[in-house]
PDB file of C-alpha atoms in Angstrom:
ATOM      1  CA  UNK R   1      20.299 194.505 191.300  1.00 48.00           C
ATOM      2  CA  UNK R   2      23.710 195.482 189.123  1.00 49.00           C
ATOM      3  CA  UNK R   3      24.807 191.502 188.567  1.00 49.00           C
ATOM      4  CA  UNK R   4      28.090 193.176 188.133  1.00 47.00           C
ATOM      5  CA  UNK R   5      28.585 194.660 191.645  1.00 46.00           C
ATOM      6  CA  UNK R   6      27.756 191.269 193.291  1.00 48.00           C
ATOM      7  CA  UNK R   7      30.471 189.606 191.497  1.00 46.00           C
ATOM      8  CA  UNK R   8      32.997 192.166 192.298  1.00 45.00           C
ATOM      9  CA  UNK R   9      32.146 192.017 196.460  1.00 45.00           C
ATOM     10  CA  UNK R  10      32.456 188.142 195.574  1.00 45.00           C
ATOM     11  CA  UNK R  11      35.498 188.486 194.391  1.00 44.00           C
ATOM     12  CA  UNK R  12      36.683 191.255 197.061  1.00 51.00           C
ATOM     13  CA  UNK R  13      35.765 188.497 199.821  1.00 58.00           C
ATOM     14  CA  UNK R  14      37.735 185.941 198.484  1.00 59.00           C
ATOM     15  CA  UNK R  15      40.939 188.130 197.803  1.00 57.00           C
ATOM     16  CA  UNK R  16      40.232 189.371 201.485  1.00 57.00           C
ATOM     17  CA  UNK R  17      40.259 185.751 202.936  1.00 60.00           C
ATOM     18  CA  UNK R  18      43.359 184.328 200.767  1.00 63.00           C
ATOM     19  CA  UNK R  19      44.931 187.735 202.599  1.00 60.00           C
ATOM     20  CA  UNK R  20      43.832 186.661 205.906  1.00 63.00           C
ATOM     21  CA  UNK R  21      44.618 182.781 205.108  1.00 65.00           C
ATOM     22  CA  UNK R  22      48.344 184.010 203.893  1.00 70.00           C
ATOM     23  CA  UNK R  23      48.762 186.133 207.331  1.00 70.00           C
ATOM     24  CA  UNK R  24      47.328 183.200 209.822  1.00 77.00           C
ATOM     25  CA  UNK R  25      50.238 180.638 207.959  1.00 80.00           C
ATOM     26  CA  UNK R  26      52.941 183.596 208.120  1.00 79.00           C
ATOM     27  CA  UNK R  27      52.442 183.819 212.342  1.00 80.00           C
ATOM     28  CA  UNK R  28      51.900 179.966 212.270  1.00 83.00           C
ATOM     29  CA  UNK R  29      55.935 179.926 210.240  1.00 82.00           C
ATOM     30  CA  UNK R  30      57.347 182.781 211.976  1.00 80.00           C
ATOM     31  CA  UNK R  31      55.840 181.249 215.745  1.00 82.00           C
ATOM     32  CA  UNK R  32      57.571 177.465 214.627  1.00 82.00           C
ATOM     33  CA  UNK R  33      60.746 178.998 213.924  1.00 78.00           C
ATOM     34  CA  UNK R  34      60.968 181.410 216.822  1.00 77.00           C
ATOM     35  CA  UNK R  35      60.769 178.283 219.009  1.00 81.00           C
ATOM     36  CA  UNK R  36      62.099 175.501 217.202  1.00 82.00           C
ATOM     37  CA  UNK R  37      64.920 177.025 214.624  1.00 78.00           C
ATOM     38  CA  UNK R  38      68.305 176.835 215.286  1.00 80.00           C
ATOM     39  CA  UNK R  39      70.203 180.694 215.188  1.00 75.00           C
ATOM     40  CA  UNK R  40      73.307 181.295 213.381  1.00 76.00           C
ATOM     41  CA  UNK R  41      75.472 182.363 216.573  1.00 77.00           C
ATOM     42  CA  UNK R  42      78.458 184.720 215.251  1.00 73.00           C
ATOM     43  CA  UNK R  43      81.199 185.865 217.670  1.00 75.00           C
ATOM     44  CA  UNK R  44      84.078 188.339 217.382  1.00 72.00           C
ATOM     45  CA  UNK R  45      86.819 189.735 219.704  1.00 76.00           C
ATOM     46  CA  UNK R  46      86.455 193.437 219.750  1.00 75.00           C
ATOM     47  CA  UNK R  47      89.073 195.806 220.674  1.00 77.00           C
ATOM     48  CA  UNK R  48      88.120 198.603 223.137  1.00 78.00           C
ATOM     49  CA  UNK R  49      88.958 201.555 224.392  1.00 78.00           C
ATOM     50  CA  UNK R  50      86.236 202.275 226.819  1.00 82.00           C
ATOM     51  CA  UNK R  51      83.474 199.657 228.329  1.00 87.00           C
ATOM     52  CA  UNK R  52      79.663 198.695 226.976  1.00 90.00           C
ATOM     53  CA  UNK R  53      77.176 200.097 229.052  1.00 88.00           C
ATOM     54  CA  UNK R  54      74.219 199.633 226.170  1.00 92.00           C
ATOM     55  CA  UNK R  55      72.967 197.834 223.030  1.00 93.00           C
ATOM     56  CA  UNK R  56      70.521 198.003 220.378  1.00 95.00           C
ATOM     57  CA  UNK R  57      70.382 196.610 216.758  1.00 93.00           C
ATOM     58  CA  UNK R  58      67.868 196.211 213.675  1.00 93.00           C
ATOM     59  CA  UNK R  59      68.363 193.379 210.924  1.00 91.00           C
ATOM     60  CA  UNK R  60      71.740 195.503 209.317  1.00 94.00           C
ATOM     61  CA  UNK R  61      73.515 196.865 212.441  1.00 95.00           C
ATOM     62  CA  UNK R  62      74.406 197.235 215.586  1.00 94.00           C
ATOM     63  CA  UNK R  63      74.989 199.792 217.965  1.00 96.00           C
ATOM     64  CA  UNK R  64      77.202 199.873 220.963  1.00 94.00           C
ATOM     65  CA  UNK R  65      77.062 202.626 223.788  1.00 93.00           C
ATOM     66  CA  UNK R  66      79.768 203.332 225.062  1.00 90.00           C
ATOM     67  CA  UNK R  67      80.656 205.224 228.749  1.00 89.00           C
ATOM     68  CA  UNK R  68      83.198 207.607 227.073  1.00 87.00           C
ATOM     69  CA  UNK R  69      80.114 209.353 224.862  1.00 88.00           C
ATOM     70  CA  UNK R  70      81.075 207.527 222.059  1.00 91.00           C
ATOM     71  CA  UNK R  71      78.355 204.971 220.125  1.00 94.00           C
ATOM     72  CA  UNK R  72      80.180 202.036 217.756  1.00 95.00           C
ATOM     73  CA  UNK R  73      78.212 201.278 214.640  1.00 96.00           C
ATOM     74  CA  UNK R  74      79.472 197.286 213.395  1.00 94.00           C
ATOM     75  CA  UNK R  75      78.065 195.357 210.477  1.00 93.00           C
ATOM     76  CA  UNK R  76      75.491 193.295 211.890  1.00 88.00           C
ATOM     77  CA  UNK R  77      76.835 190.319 208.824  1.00 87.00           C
ATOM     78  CA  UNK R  78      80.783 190.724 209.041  1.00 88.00           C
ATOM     79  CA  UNK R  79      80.926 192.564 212.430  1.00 87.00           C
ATOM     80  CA  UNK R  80      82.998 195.253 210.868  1.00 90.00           C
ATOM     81  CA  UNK R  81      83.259 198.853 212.409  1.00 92.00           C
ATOM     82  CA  UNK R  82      81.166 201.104 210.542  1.00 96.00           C
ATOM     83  CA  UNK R  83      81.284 203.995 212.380  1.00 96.00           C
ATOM     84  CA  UNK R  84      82.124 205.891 215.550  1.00 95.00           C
ATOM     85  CA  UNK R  85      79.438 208.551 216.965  1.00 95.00           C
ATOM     86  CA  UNK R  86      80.934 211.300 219.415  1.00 92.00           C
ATOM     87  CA  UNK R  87      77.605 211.624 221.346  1.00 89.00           C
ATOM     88  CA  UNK R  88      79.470 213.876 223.392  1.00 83.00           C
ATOM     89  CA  UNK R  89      77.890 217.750 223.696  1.00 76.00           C
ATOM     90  CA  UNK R  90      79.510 220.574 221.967  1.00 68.00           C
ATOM     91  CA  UNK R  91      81.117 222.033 225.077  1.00 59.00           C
ATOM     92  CA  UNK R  92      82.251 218.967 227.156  1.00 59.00           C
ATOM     93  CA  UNK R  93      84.815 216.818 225.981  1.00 54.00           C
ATOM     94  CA  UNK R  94      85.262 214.650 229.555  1.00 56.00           C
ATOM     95  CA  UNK R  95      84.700 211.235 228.860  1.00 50.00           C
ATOM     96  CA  UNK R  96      82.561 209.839 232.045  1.00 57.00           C
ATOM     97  CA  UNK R  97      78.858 209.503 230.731  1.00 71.00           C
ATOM     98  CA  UNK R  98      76.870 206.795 228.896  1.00 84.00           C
ATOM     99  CA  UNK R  99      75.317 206.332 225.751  1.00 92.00           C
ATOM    100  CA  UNK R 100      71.901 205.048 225.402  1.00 93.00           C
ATOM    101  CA  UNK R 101      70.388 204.076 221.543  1.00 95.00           C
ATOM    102  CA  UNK R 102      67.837 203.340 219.414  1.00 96.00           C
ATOM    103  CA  UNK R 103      67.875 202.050 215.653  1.00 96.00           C
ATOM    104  CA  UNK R 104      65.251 203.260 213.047  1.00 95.00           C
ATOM    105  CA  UNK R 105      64.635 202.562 209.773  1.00 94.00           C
ATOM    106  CA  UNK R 106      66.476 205.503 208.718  1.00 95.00           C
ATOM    107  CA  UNK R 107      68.344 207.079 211.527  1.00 97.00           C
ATOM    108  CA  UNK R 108      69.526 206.226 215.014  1.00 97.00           C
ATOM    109  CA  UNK R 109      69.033 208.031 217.985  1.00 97.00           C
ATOM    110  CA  UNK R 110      71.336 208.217 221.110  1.00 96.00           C
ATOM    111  CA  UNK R 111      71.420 210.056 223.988  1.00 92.00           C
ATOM    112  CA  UNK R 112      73.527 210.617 226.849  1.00 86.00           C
ATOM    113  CA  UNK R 113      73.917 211.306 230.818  1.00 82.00           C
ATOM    114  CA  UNK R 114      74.462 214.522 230.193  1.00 80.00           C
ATOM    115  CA  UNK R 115      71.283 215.259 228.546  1.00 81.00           C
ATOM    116  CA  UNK R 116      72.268 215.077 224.981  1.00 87.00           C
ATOM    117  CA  UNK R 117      69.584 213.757 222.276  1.00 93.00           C
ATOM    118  CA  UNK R 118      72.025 213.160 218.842  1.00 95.00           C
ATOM    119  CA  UNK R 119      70.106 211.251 215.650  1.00 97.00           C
ATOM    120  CA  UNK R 120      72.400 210.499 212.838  1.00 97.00           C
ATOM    121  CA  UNK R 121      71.257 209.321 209.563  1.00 97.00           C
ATOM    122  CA  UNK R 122      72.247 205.140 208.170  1.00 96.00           C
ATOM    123  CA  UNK R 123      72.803 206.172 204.813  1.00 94.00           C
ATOM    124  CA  UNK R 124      76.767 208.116 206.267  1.00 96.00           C
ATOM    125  CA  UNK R 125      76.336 208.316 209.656  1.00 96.00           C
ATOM    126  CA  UNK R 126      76.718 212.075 209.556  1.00 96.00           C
ATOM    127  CA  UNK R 127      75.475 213.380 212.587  1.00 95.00           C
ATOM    128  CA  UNK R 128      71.836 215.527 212.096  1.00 96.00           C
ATOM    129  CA  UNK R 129      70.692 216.538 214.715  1.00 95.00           C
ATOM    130  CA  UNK R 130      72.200 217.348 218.372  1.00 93.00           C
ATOM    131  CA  UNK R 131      70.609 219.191 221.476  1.00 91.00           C
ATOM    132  CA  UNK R 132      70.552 219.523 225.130  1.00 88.00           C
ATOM    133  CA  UNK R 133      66.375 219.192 225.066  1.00 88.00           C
ATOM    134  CA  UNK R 134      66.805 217.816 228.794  1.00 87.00           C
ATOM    135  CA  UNK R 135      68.705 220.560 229.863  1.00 83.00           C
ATOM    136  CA  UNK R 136      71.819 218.911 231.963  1.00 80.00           C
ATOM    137  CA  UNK R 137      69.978 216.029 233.418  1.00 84.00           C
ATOM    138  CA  UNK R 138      70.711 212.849 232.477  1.00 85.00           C
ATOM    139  CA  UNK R 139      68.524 211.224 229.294  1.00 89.00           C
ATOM    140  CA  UNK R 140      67.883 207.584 230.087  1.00 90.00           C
ATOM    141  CA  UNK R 141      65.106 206.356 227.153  1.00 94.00           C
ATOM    142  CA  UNK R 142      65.009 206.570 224.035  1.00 95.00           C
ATOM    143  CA  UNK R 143      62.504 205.319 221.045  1.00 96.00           C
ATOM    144  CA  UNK R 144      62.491 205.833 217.156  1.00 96.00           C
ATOM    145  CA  UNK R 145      59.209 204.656 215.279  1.00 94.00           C
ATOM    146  CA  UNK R 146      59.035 205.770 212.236  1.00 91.00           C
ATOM    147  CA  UNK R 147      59.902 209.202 211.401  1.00 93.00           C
ATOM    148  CA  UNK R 148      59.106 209.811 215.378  1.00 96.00           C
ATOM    149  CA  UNK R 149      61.629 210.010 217.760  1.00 96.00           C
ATOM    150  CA  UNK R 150      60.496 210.177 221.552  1.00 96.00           C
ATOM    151  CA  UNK R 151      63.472 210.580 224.561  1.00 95.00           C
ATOM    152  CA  UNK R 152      62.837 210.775 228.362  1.00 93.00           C
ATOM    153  CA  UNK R 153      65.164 212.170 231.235  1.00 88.00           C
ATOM    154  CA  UNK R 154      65.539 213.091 234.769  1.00 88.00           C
ATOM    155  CA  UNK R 155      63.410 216.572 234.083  1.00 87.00           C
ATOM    156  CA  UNK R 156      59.908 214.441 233.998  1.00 87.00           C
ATOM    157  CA  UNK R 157      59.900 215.486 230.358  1.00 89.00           C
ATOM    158  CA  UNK R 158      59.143 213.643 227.315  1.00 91.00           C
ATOM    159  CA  UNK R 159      61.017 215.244 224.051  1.00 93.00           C
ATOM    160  CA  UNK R 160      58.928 214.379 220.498  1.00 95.00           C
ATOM    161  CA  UNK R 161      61.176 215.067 217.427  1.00 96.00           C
ATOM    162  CA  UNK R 162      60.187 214.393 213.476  1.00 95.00           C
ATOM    163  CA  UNK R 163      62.048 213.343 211.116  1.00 95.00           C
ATOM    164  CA  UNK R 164      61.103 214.507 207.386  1.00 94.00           C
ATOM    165  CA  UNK R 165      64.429 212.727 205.403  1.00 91.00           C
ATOM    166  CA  UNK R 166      66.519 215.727 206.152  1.00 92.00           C
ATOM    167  CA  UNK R 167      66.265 217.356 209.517  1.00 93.00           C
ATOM    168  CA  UNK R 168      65.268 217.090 212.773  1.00 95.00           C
ATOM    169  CA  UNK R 169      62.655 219.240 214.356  1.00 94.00           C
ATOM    170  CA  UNK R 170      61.353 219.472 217.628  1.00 94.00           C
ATOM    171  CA  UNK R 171      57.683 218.587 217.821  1.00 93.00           C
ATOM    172  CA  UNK R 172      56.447 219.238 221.547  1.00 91.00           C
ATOM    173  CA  UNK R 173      57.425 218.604 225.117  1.00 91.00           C
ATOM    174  CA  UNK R 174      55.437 216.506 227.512  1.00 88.00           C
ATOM    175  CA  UNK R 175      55.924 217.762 230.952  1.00 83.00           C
ATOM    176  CA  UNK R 176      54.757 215.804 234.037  1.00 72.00           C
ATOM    177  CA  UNK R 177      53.105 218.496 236.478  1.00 67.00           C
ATOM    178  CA  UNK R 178      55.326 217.463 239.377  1.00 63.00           C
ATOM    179  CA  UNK R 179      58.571 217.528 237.780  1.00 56.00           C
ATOM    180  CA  UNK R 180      59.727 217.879 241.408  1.00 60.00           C
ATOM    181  CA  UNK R 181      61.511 214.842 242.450  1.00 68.00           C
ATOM    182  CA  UNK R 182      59.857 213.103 239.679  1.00 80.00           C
ATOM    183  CA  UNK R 183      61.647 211.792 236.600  1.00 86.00           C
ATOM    184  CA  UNK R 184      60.989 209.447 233.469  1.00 88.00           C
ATOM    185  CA  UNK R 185      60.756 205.949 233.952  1.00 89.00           C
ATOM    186  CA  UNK R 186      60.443 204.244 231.022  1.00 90.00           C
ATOM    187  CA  UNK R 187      58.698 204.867 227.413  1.00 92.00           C
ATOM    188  CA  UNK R 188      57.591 202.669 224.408  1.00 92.00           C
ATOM    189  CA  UNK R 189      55.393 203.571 221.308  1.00 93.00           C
ATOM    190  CA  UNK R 190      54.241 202.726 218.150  1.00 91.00           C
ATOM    191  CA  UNK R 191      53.756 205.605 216.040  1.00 91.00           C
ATOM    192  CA  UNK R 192      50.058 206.401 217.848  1.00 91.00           C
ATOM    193  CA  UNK R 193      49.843 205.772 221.279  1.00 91.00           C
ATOM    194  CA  UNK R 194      52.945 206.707 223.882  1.00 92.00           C
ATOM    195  CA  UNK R 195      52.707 204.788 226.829  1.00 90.00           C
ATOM    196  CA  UNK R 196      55.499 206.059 229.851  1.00 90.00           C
ATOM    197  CA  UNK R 197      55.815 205.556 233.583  1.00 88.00           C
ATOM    198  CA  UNK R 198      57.037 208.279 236.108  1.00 86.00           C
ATOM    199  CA  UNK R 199      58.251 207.379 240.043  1.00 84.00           C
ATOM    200  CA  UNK R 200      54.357 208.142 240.491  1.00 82.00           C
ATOM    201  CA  UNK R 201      51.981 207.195 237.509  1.00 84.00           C
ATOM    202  CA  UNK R 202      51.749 204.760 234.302  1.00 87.00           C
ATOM    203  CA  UNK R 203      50.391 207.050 231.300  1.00 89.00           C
ATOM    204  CA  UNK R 204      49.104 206.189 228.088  1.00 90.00           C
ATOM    205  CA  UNK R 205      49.297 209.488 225.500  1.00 90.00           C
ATOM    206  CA  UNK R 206      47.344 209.610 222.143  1.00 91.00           C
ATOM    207  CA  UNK R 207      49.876 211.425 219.379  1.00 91.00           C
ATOM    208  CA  UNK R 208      47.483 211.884 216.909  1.00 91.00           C
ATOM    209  CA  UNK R 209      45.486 213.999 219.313  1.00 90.00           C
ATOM    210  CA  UNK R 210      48.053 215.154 221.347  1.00 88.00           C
ATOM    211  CA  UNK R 211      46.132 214.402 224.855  1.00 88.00           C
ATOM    212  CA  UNK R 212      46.519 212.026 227.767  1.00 88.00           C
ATOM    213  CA  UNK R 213      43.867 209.359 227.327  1.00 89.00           C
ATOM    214  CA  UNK R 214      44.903 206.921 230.661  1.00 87.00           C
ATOM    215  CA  UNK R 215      46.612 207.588 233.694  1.00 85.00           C
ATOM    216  CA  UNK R 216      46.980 204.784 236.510  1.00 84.00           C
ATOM    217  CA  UNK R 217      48.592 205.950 239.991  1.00 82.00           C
ATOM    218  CA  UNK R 218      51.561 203.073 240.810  1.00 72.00           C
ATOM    219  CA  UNK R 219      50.486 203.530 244.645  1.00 65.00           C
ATOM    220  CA  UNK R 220      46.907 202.104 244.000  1.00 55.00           C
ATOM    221  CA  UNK R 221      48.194 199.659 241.690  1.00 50.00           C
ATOM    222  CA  UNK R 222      50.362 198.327 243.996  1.00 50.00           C
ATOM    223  CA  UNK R 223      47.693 198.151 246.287  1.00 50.00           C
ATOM    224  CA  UNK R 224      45.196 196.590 243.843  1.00 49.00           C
ATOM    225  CA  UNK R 225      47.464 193.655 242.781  1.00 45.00           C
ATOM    226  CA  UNK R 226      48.577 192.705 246.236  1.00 48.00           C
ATOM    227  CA  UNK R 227      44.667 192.737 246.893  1.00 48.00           C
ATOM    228  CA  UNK R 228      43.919 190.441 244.176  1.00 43.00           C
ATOM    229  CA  UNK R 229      47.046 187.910 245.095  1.00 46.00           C
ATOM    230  CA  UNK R 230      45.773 187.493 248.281  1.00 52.00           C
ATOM    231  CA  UNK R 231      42.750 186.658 247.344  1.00 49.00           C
ATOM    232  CA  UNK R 232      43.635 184.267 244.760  1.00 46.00           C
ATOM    233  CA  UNK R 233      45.825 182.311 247.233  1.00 43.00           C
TER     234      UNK R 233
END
C-alpha cells in the first residue's frame, strides 16, 4: 500500500469536514440573525410621476415598476435615482401598462402588459435586449438566474433567453399544448430545474435536458388534499 496516498485521503477528509464544520456554523449565524438581528430600516420620500405597481431588489439596487412602462433604478445605500428604463415597445408610446422585474447579477429583466421582455445591463443601464416574444399578450413573470432569463405570459408560453456578457439570444419556447384559454401562472428556477403552473397543471422542466420530467393536474390535487384534510380531522 503507497503510505503516501493514505495520508493524502487523510488529509482530504479532514479539509472536507473543517468545510462542512465552517458551512453548519455559517447557517447556524445567518439562521440567529435572520430571527434575532435588528435591520437598519431606511426611508425616503420619493417624487412620482406615475404609481408602483411592482418591486424587486438584490444587495445594490432596487427596482421600481412603474404603470406608465417606465422601471426606476435607486441606490439601494443612498436611495438615489440611478436610472429610468422606458420598458415601453418601440411602436406604442401610451402610458397605461405595468412593469414587472427581476434583478440578476449582471442585468435586469422587465417586462410589460403589453408583452414586452427588455434586459438591460448594471454596469450603464443601457438597454440590450427588447422583444415582443409574447406577441401582444400581457407578460406577467419574470426570472433571471444566472446568465438565464425565463418570462411567462398570457400565450401559455415560457420564453428562455441567455445571456453571454454582451447580448441576448433567444434560447427556446415552451409552449403548453392547450394554449387555448390557458395562460402562465407562475415560474421559479434555479439554473436546472424550471418549475411553472398553468390554470390546469404544476410542471417541473429539466434545462439541462430540455424535457418535462413532472407534471401534476391542479384538479386532482385539489381533490387529493381535501381528501387527506378530511381525514386528518
Amino acid at each position: 500500500m503507497n503510505p503516501t496516498l493514505g495520508k493524502s485521503s487523510k488529509i482530504s477528509s479532514s479539509s472536507t469536514n473543517r468545510v462542512l464544520f465552517s458551512v453548519c456554523r455559517l447557517r447556524q449565524r445567518l439562521s440567529y440573525h435572520w430571527i434575532h438581528a435588528t435591520p437598519i430600516v431606511k426611508s425616503a420620500i420619493l417624487r412620482l410621476e406615475s404609481r408602483v405597481t411592482t418591486l424587486s431588489c438584490d444587495d445594490t439596487v432596487l427596482v421600481c415598476g412603474m404603470v406608465n412602462g417606465h422601471a426606476n433604478v435607486y441606490d439601494l445605500a443612498s436611495l438615489n435615482l440611478l436610472a429610468v428604463l422606458d420598458c415601453r415597445p418601440h411602436h406604442d408610446n401610451l402610458s397605461y401598462m405595468g412593469v414587472t422585474s427581476d434583478v440578476g447579477r449582471d442585468v435586469v429583466a422587465t417586462i410589460s402588459r403589453k408583452g414586452d421582455v427588455s434586459v438591460w445591463r448594471k454596469a450603464d443601464w443601457s438597454n440590450v435586449f427588447k422583444e415582443s416574444l409574447h406577441g401582444d399578450r400581457s407578460v406577467w413573470h419574470v426570472k433571471v438566474v444566472a446568465n438565464l432569463i425565463i418570462t411567462g405570459g398570457d400565450d401559455a408560453r415560457l420564453a428562455l433567453l441567455s445571456w453571454d456578457g454582451n447580448q441576448v439570444s433567444l434560447m427556446r419556447m415552451i409552449e403548453e399544448e392547450t394554449a387555448l384559454l390557458n395562460r402562465i401562472t407562475g415560474l421559479d428556477s434555479d439554473g436546472e430545474w424550471l418549475l411553472y403552473g398553468t390554470r390546469k397543471e404544476l410542471k417541473v422542466w429539466n434545462l439541462p435536458e430540455n424535457k418535462m420530467v413532472y407534471s401534476c393536474d391542479l384538479e386532482v390535487s385539489r381533490h387529493s388534499l381535501f381528501y387527506f384534510l378530511t381525514k386528518l380531522s
